[in-house]
Amino acid sequence: KDLSKLLGNTIVSGYRFVAFVGRKNNIPKELSSVYHYPRLNEALDDIETLQVNTIIQTEMFEDPRKNSKIWQAAQSNYLNYRFIPSQAELYTGRNTVEVFEGIPIVTIHPTPLIGWGRIAKRLFDIVMALLMLIPGSIILAVAGLITKLVDPSGPIFYTHKRVTRFGGSFYVYKLRTMYQKYCTGKKTDDEILKEMGRPELAEVFKKTRKIPNDPRITKPGKIFRATSIDELPQLINVLKGDISLIGPRPIVKEELKLYKNQASTLVAIKPGLTGLWQVSGRSDLSIEERVKLDIYYVQNWSFWLDLKIFFKTIYVVIKKSGAM
């Protein structure tokens, strides 16, 4: 009750109390006008209606499933989550601790990429993208001319809607590597492959999201993919801030279900032009392995990890390993 009173004092705490979950007699009279929820599930169901931006858990439940439910609700709604620790093991490298009136309050971050780390990563993105665009623009001009000569019916570049940070969306830019009739966006990959009389490839795509020797790709397109030239237009996405140079795979919204209850962790940061899965096997990896690598990267980000991935990407591209 005393803690609720302290937190409810906006001038002191910086918070504006919106709702309280628990026994009503624990609500101080100064906060009698806030919403009261006797049951946790009722409060979590109303998160969007309440328009809160932070959840503070002042007491941990004995049932760990309830604590996990609160944390998952905060993640899926992109809210800050803070709690009052009762055990020393609750402190981790991805948490920050504030002391308020002598009481430690822990903020859990789904990723270490916060504060100065995020600023350093953005500066690295801008500088490297600009440096890479100088030679990249010449390569793209030649590749674009070849693309037009092989299939004049379509544009040089191809755009596709992908998911970015906090579940937002953006259009990723790529050099078109498929025949135009297969990339109009009017039909799904499954539908196109079945119409081509290749239902077996449709099944492969469902399981791996990749197809070896994809018949929809032009001959030059296969070279552009093997050398990652088709990815060069994404440097524009990097400069715009849609993606980072290093990060998880830019996925379509339908692929979020592959990450199950960790989907909200994935979108805690921007996707990347390259990432941990690209330097760990690329197309040779199963979809489950790619998912694990993406989540690992989000939860264990460091600037040194980014540098390792960046330089290893150069090696992998030169070696052309696992490309498709």
mmCIF file of N, CA and C in Angstrom, residues 179-274:
data_model
loop_
_atom_site.group_PDB
_atom_site.id
_atom_site.type_symbol
_atom_site.label_atom_id
_atom_site.label_comp_id
_atom_site.label_asym_id
_atom_site.label_seq_id
_atom_site.Cartn_x
_atom_site.Cartn_y
_atom_site.Cartn_z
ATOM 1 N N TYR A 179 11.446 -13.836 -62.945
ATOM 2 C CA TYR A 179 10.675 -13.361 -64.090
ATOM 3 C C TYR A 179 9.474 -12.574 -63.561
ATOM 4 N N GLN A 180 9.155 -11.459 -64.203
ATOM 5 C CA GLN A 180 8.129 -10.547 -63.730
ATOM 6 C C GLN A 180 6.789 -11.229 -63.492
ATOM 7 N N LYS A 181 6.431 -12.212 -64.325
ATOM 8 C CA LYS A 181 5.124 -12.865 -64.194
ATOM 9 C C LYS A 181 4.982 -13.624 -62.874
ATOM 10 N N TYR A 182 6.123 -13.875 -62.203
ATOM 11 C CA TYR A 182 6.064 -14.598 -60.935
ATOM 12 C C TYR A 182 6.166 -13.694 -59.710
ATOM 13 N N CYS A 183 6.365 -12.405 -59.919
ATOM 14 C CA CYS A 183 6.541 -11.528 -58.746
ATOM 15 C C CYS A 183 5.654 -10.285 -58.812
ATOM 16 N N THR A 184 4.419 -10.468 -59.224
ATOM 17 C CA THR A 184 3.468 -9.351 -59.285
ATOM 18 C C THR A 184 2.860 -9.060 -57.918
ATOM 19 N N GLY A 185 2.963 -10.026 -56.991
ATOM 20 C CA GLY A 185 2.397 -9.833 -55.665
ATOM 21 C C GLY A 185 0.930 -10.177 -55.575
ATOM 22 N N LYS A 186 0.339 -10.615 -56.690
ATOM 23 C CA LYS A 186 -1.095 -10.932 -56.699
ATOM 24 C C LYS A 186 -1.385 -12.345 -56.194
ATOM 25 N N LYS A 187 -0.368 -13.210 -56.239
ATOM 26 C CA LYS A 187 -0.543 -14.586 -55.801
ATOM 27 C C LYS A 187 0.563 -14.963 -54.825
ATOM 28 N N THR A 188 0.250 -15.918 -53.948
ATOM 29 C CA THR A 188 1.243 -16.385 -52.987
ATOM 30 C C THR A 188 2.221 -17.323 -53.679
ATOM 31 N N ASP A 189 3.341 -17.596 -52.998
ATOM 32 C CA ASP A 189 4.333 -18.520 -53.548
ATOM 33 C C ASP A 189 3.724 -19.900 -53.768
ATOM 34 N N ASP A 190 2.910 -20.327 -52.801
ATOM 35 C CA ASP A 190 2.259 -21.628 -52.921
ATOM 36 C C ASP A 190 1.410 -21.711 -54.180
ATOM 37 N N GLU A 191 0.607 -20.680 -54.405
ATOM 38 C CA GLU A 191 -0.285 -20.665 -55.569
ATOM 39 C C GLU A 191 0.487 -20.680 -56.880
ATOM 40 N N ILE A 192 1.561 -19.889 -56.943
ATOM 41 C CA ILE A 192 2.366 -19.817 -58.170
ATOM 42 C C ILE A 192 3.009 -21.164 -58.481
ATOM 43 N N LEU A 193 3.608 -21.786 -57.455
ATOM 44 C CA LEU A 193 4.291 -23.054 -57.666
ATOM 45 C C LEU A 193 3.329 -24.166 -58.060
ATOM 46 N N LYS A 194 2.139 -24.154 -57.487
ATOM 47 C CA LYS A 194 1.141 -25.165 -57.854
ATOM 48 C C LYS A 194 0.651 -24.958 -59.281
ATOM 49 N N GLU A 195 0.487 -23.687 -59.691
ATOM 50 C CA GLU A 195 0.073 -23.393 -61.063
ATOM 51 C C GLU A 195 1.148 -23.789 -62.071
ATOM 52 N N MET A 196 2.407 -23.782 -61.630
ATOM 53 C CA MET A 196 3.512 -24.203 -62.486
ATOM 54 C C MET A 196 3.606 -25.726 -62.591
ATOM 55 N N GLY A 197 2.727 -26.405 -61.853
ATOM 56 C CA GLY A 197 2.774 -27.864 -61.845
ATOM 57 C C GLY A 197 3.878 -28.411 -60.978
ATOM 58 N N ARG A 198 4.278 -27.628 -59.941
ATOM 59 C CA ARG A 198 5.352 -28.045 -59.042
ATOM 60 C C ARG A 198 4.864 -28.042 -57.587
ATOM 61 N N PRO A 199 3.842 -28.877 -57.273
ATOM 62 C CA PRO A 199 3.320 -28.906 -55.897
ATOM 63 C C PRO A 199 4.361 -29.360 -54.884
ATOM 64 N N GLU A 200 5.339 -30.169 -55.332
ATOM 65 C CA GLU A 200 6.375 -30.640 -54.408
ATOM 66 C C GLU A 200 7.250 -29.482 -53.929
ATOM 67 N N LEU A 201 7.449 -28.487 -54.814
ATOM 68 C CA LEU A 201 8.227 -27.313 -54.413
ATOM 69 C C LEU A 201 7.435 -26.434 -53.450
ATOM 70 N N ALA A 202 6.108 -26.421 -53.625
ATOM 71 C CA ALA A 202 5.249 -25.669 -52.713
ATOM 72 C C ALA A 202 5.369 -26.231 -51.297
ATOM 73 N N GLU A 203 5.476 -27.557 -51.190
ATOM 74 C CA GLU A 203 5.621 -28.198 -49.873
ATOM 75 C C GLU A 203 6.976 -27.881 -49.261
ATOM 76 N N VAL A 204 8.014 -27.866 -50.095
ATOM 77 C CA VAL A 204 9.359 -27.520 -49.613
ATOM 78 C C VAL A 204 9.377 -26.093 -49.093
ATOM 79 N N PHE A 205 8.718 -25.176 -49.824
ATOM 80 C CA PHE A 205 8.690 -23.773 -49.425
ATOM 81 C C PHE A 205 7.968 -23.593 -48.090
ATOM 82 N N LYS A 206 6.896 -24.344 -47.885
ATOM 83 C CA LYS A 206 6.147 -24.251 -46.625
ATOM 84 C C LYS A 206 7.025 -24.610 -45.432
ATOM 85 N N LYS A 207 7.883 -25.595 -45.630
ATOM 86 C CA LYS A 207 8.702 -26.089 -44.523
ATOM 87 C C LYS A 207 9.959 -25.261 -44.294
ATOM 88 N N THR A 208 10.572 -24.782 -45.380
ATOM 89 C CA THR A 208 11.880 -24.124 -45.248
ATOM 90 C C THR A 208 11.905 -22.652 -45.645
ATOM 91 N N ARG A 209 10.830 -22.186 -46.312
ATOM 92 C CA ARG A 209 10.748 -20.825 -46.844
ATOM 93 C C ARG A 209 11.818 -20.574 -47.906
ATOM 94 N N LYS A 210 12.442 -21.631 -48.397
ATOM 95 C CA LYS A 210 13.444 -21.535 -49.453
ATOM 96 C C LYS A 210 13.241 -22.681 -50.429
ATOM 97 N N ILE A 211 13.647 -22.468 -51.697
ATOM 98 C CA ILE A 211 13.529 -23.518 -52.710
ATOM 99 C C ILE A 211 14.856 -23.655 -53.446
ATOM 100 N N PRO A 212 15.471 -24.852 -53.411
ATOM 101 C CA PRO A 212 16.697 -25.050 -54.188
ATOM 102 C C PRO A 212 16.364 -25.076 -55.680
ATOM 103 N N ASN A 213 17.183 -24.408 -56.462
ATOM 104 C CA ASN A 213 16.973 -24.361 -57.924
ATOM 105 C C ASN A 213 15.560 -23.879 -58.274
ATOM 106 N N ASP A 214 15.182 -22.786 -57.702
ATOM 107 C CA ASP A 214 13.850 -22.210 -57.935
ATOM 108 C C ASP A 214 13.661 -21.891 -59.425
ATOM 109 N N PRO A 215 12.662 -22.512 -60.089
ATOM 110 C CA PRO A 215 12.474 -22.300 -61.529
ATOM 111 C C PRO A 215 11.971 -20.909 -61.894
ATOM 112 N N ARG A 216 11.572 -20.131 -60.912
ATOM 113 C CA ARG A 216 11.062 -18.782 -61.182
ATOM 114 C C ARG A 216 12.193 -17.767 -61.354
ATOM 115 N N ILE A 217 13.408 -18.167 -60.970
ATOM 116 C CA ILE A 217 14.542 -17.237 -60.990
ATOM 117 C C ILE A 217 15.231 -17.257 -62.351
ATOM 118 N N THR A 218 15.587 -16.081 -62.855
ATOM 119 C CA THR A 218 16.310 -15.986 -64.126
ATOM 120 C C THR A 218 17.752 -16.477 -63.947
ATOM 121 N N LYS A 219 18.413 -16.776 -65.041
ATOM 122 C CA LYS A 219 19.806 -17.241 -64.953
ATOM 123 C C LYS A 219 20.724 -16.187 -64.325
ATOM 124 N N PRO A 220 20.638 -14.917 -64.770
ATOM 125 C CA PRO A 220 21.454 -13.893 -64.083
ATOM 126 C C PRO A 220 21.016 -13.723 -62.623
ATOM 127 N N GLY A 221 19.721 -13.917 -62.387
ATOM 128 C CA GLY A 221 19.204 -13.775 -61.029
ATOM 129 C C GLY A 221 19.855 -14.738 -60.060
ATOM 130 N N LYS A 222 20.166 -15.950 -60.541
ATOM 131 C CA LYS A 222 20.833 -16.935 -59.691
ATOM 132 C C LYS A 222 22.230 -16.459 -59.296
ATOM 133 N N ILE A 223 22.898 -15.809 -60.244
ATOM 134 C CA ILE A 223 24.233 -15.259 -59.949
ATOM 135 C C ILE A 223 24.122 -14.098 -58.964
ATOM 136 N N PHE A 224 23.118 -13.237 -59.179
ATOM 137 C CA PHE A 224 22.929 -12.088 -58.286
ATOM 138 C C PHE A 224 22.640 -12.549 -56.856
ATOM 139 N N ARG A 225 21.873 -13.627 -56.725
ATOM 140 C CA ARG A 225 21.578 -14.152 -55.391
ATOM 141 C C ARG A 225 22.800 -14.810 -54.767
ATOM 142 N N ALA A 226 23.535 -15.571 -55.564
ATOM 143 C CA ALA A 226 24.719 -16.266 -55.048
ATOM 144 C C ALA A 226 25.771 -15.282 -54.551
ATOM 145 N N THR A 227 25.848 -14.119 -55.201
ATOM 146 C CA THR A 227 26.838 -13.106 -54.823
ATOM 147 C C THR A 227 26.241 -12.012 -53.933
ATOM 148 N N SER A 228 24.951 -12.147 -53.617
ATOM 149 C CA SER A 228 24.213 -11.173 -52.777
ATOM 150 C C SER A 228 24.107 -9.797 -53.416
ATOM 151 N N ILE A 229 24.310 -9.707 -54.728
ATOM 152 C CA ILE A 229 24.143 -8.424 -55.416
ATOM 153 C C ILE A 229 22.695 -7.959 -55.333
ATOM 154 N N ASP A 230 21.755 -8.922 -55.308
ATOM 155 C CA ASP A 230 20.330 -8.564 -55.233
ATOM 156 C C ASP A 230 19.968 -7.852 -53.937
ATOM 157 N N GLU A 231 20.846 -7.956 -52.912
ATOM 158 C CA GLU A 231 20.579 -7.336 -51.616
ATOM 159 C C GLU A 231 21.073 -5.884 -51.547
ATOM 160 N N LEU A 232 21.886 -5.459 -52.507
ATOM 161 C CA LEU A 232 22.491 -4.124 -52.441
ATOM 162 C C LEU A 232 21.481 -2.976 -52.319
ATOM 163 N N PRO A 233 20.309 -3.034 -52.997
ATOM 164 C CA PRO A 233 19.343 -1.936 -52.837
ATOM 165 C C PRO A 233 18.866 -1.733 -51.402
ATOM 166 N N GLN A 234 19.052 -2.755 -50.555
ATOM 167 C CA GLN A 234 18.638 -2.619 -49.157
ATOM 168 C C GLN A 234 19.497 -1.625 -48.388
ATOM 169 N N LEU A 235 20.611 -1.209 -48.988
ATOM 170 C CA LEU A 235 21.404 -0.158 -48.348
ATOM 171 C C LEU A 235 20.587 1.132 -48.253
ATOM 172 N N ILE A 236 19.641 1.312 -49.189
ATOM 173 C CA ILE A 236 18.732 2.459 -49.113
ATOM 174 C C ILE A 236 17.820 2.304 -47.903
ATOM 175 N N ASN A 237 17.342 1.067 -47.669
ATOM 176 C CA ASN A 237 16.530 0.800 -46.480
ATOM 177 C C ASN A 237 17.301 1.104 -45.204
ATOM 178 N N VAL A 238 18.608 0.788 -45.235
ATOM 179 C CA VAL A 238 19.454 1.051 -44.063
ATOM 180 C C VAL A 238 19.536 2.553 -43.806
ATOM 181 N N LEU A 239 19.795 3.337 -44.837
ATOM 182 C CA LEU A 239 19.906 4.790 -44.684
ATOM 183 C C LEU A 239 18.581 5.405 -44.230
ATOM 184 N N LYS A 240 17.473 4.851 -44.698
ATOM 185 C CA LYS A 240 16.157 5.343 -44.296
ATOM 186 C C LYS A 240 15.818 4.976 -42.855
ATOM 187 N N GLY A 241 16.510 3.975 -42.310
ATOM 188 C CA GLY A 241 16.223 3.551 -40.945
ATOM 189 C C GLY A 241 15.211 2.438 -40.861
ATOM 190 N N ASP A 242 14.834 1.844 -42.011
ATOM 191 C CA ASP A 242 13.896 0.718 -41.999
ATOM 192 C C ASP A 242 14.539 -0.516 -41.380
ATOM 193 N N ILE A 243 15.811 -0.725 -41.705
ATOM 194 C CA ILE A 243 16.552 -1.885 -41.213
ATOM 195 C C ILE A 243 17.943 -1.445 -40.784
ATOM 196 N N SER A 244 18.671 -2.377 -40.175
ATOM 197 C CA SER A 244 20.070 -2.143 -39.834
ATOM 198 C C SER A 244 20.936 -2.968 -40.771
ATOM 199 N N LEU A 245 22.226 -2.718 -40.773
ATOM 200 C CA LEU A 245 23.133 -3.569 -41.548
ATOM 201 C C LEU A 245 23.114 -4.985 -40.995
ATOM 202 N N ILE A 246 23.103 -5.100 -39.652
ATOM 203 C CA ILE A 246 23.115 -6.400 -38.986
ATOM 204 C C ILE A 246 21.829 -6.544 -38.170
ATOM 205 N N GLY A 247 21.202 -7.703 -38.262
ATOM 206 C CA GLY A 247 19.985 -7.920 -37.493
ATOM 207 C C GLY A 247 19.312 -9.223 -37.874
ATOM 208 N N PRO A 248 18.146 -9.488 -37.314
ATOM 209 C CA PRO A 248 17.389 -10.690 -37.713
ATOM 210 C C PRO A 248 16.931 -10.575 -39.159
ATOM 211 N N ARG A 249 16.443 -11.667 -39.717
ATOM 212 C CA ARG A 249 15.954 -11.656 -41.104
ATOM 213 C C ARG A 249 14.739 -10.745 -41.238
ATOM 214 N N PRO A 250 14.647 -9.965 -42.308
ATOM 215 C CA PRO A 250 13.412 -9.211 -42.572
ATOM 216 C C PRO A 250 12.336 -10.196 -43.052
ATOM 217 N N ILE A 251 11.368 -10.469 -42.226
ATOM 218 C CA ILE A 251 10.362 -11.485 -42.556
ATOM 219 C C ILE A 251 9.036 -10.848 -42.931
ATOM 220 N N VAL A 252 8.183 -11.634 -43.580
ATOM 221 C CA VAL A 252 6.820 -11.190 -43.863
ATOM 222 C C VAL A 252 5.966 -11.471 -42.634
ATOM 223 N N LYS A 253 4.840 -10.800 -42.525
ATOM 224 C CA LYS A 253 3.995 -10.899 -41.339
ATOM 225 C C LYS A 253 3.579 -12.334 -41.054
ATOM 226 N N GLU A 254 3.317 -13.111 -42.115
ATOM 227 C CA GLU A 254 2.861 -14.488 -41.943
ATOM 228 C C GLU A 254 3.908 -15.357 -41.254
ATOM 229 N N GLU A 255 5.173 -14.971 -41.356
ATOM 230 C CA GLU A 255 6.243 -15.770 -40.760
ATOM 231 C C GLU A 255 6.375 -15.567 -39.254
ATOM 232 N N LEU A 256 5.709 -14.559 -38.703
ATOM 233 C CA LEU A 256 5.798 -14.318 -37.265
ATOM 234 C C LEU A 256 5.346 -15.522 -36.464
ATOM 235 N N LYS A 257 4.404 -16.288 -37.030
ATOM 236 C CA LYS A 257 3.892 -17.460 -36.302
ATOM 237 C C LYS A 257 4.974 -18.515 -36.100
ATOM 238 N N LEU A 258 6.015 -18.492 -36.934
ATOM 239 C CA LEU A 258 7.117 -19.443 -36.783
ATOM 240 C C LEU A 258 7.891 -19.197 -35.494
ATOM 241 N N TYR A 259 7.809 -17.973 -34.974
ATOM 242 C CA TYR A 259 8.540 -17.609 -33.753
ATOM 243 C C TYR A 259 7.716 -17.833 -32.492
ATOM 244 N N LYS A 260 6.442 -18.218 -32.685
ATOM 245 C CA LYS A 260 5.537 -18.558 -31.584
ATOM 246 C C LYS A 260 5.518 -17.448 -30.521
ATOM 247 N N ASN A 261 5.737 -17.824 -29.245
ATOM 248 C CA ASN A 261 5.635 -16.811 -28.186
ATOM 249 C C ASN A 261 6.860 -15.898 -28.105
ATOM 250 N N GLN A 262 7.822 -16.084 -29.014
ATOM 251 C CA GLN A 262 9.010 -15.220 -29.039
ATOM 252 C C GLN A 262 8.942 -14.189 -30.166
ATOM 253 N N ALA A 263 7.795 -14.100 -30.815
ATOM 254 C CA ALA A 263 7.643 -13.146 -31.922
ATOM 255 C C ALA A 263 7.861 -11.712 -31.453
ATOM 256 N N SER A 264 7.369 -11.398 -30.259
ATOM 257 C CA SER A 264 7.531 -10.034 -29.747
ATOM 258 C C SER A 264 8.992 -9.731 -29.419
ATOM 259 N N THR A 265 9.762 -10.759 -29.062
ATOM 260 C CA THR A 265 11.201 -10.579 -28.833
ATOM 261 C C THR A 265 11.895 -10.251 -30.148
ATOM 262 N N LEU A 266 11.514 -10.940 -31.209
ATOM 263 C CA LEU A 266 12.113 -10.716 -32.525
ATOM 264 C C LEU A 266 11.988 -9.259 -32.960
ATOM 265 N N VAL A 267 10.802 -8.671 -32.779
ATOM 266 C CA VAL A 267 10.565 -7.311 -33.268
ATOM 267 C C VAL A 267 10.959 -6.241 -32.244
ATOM 268 N N ALA A 268 11.756 -6.636 -31.248
ATOM 269 C CA ALA A 268 12.268 -5.643 -30.295
ATOM 270 C C ALA A 268 13.332 -4.781 -30.952
ATOM 271 N N ILE A 269 13.919 -5.278 -32.049
ATOM 272 C CA ILE A 269 14.914 -4.495 -32.786
ATOM 273 C C ILE A 269 14.611 -4.571 -34.285
ATOM 274 N N LYS A 270 15.287 -3.742 -35.051
ATOM 275 C CA LYS A 270 15.085 -3.743 -36.499
ATOM 276 C C LYS A 270 15.704 -4.996 -37.124
ATOM 277 N N PRO A 271 15.164 -5.457 -38.235
ATOM 278 C CA PRO A 271 15.817 -6.548 -38.972
ATOM 279 C C PRO A 271 17.090 -6.032 -39.627
ATOM 280 N N GLY A 272 17.853 -6.940 -40.227
ATOM 281 C CA GLY A 272 19.121 -6.528 -40.813
ATOM 282 C C GLY A 272 19.322 -7.008 -42.242
ATOM 283 N N LEU A 273 20.197 -6.311 -42.960
ATOM 284 C CA LEU A 273 20.562 -6.718 -44.312
ATOM 285 C C LEU A 273 21.284 -8.064 -44.261
ATOM 286 N N THR A 274 22.102 -8.255 -43.231
ATOM 287 C CA THR A 274 22.722 -9.542 -42.967
ATOM 288 C C THR A 274 22.577 -9.837 -41.482
#
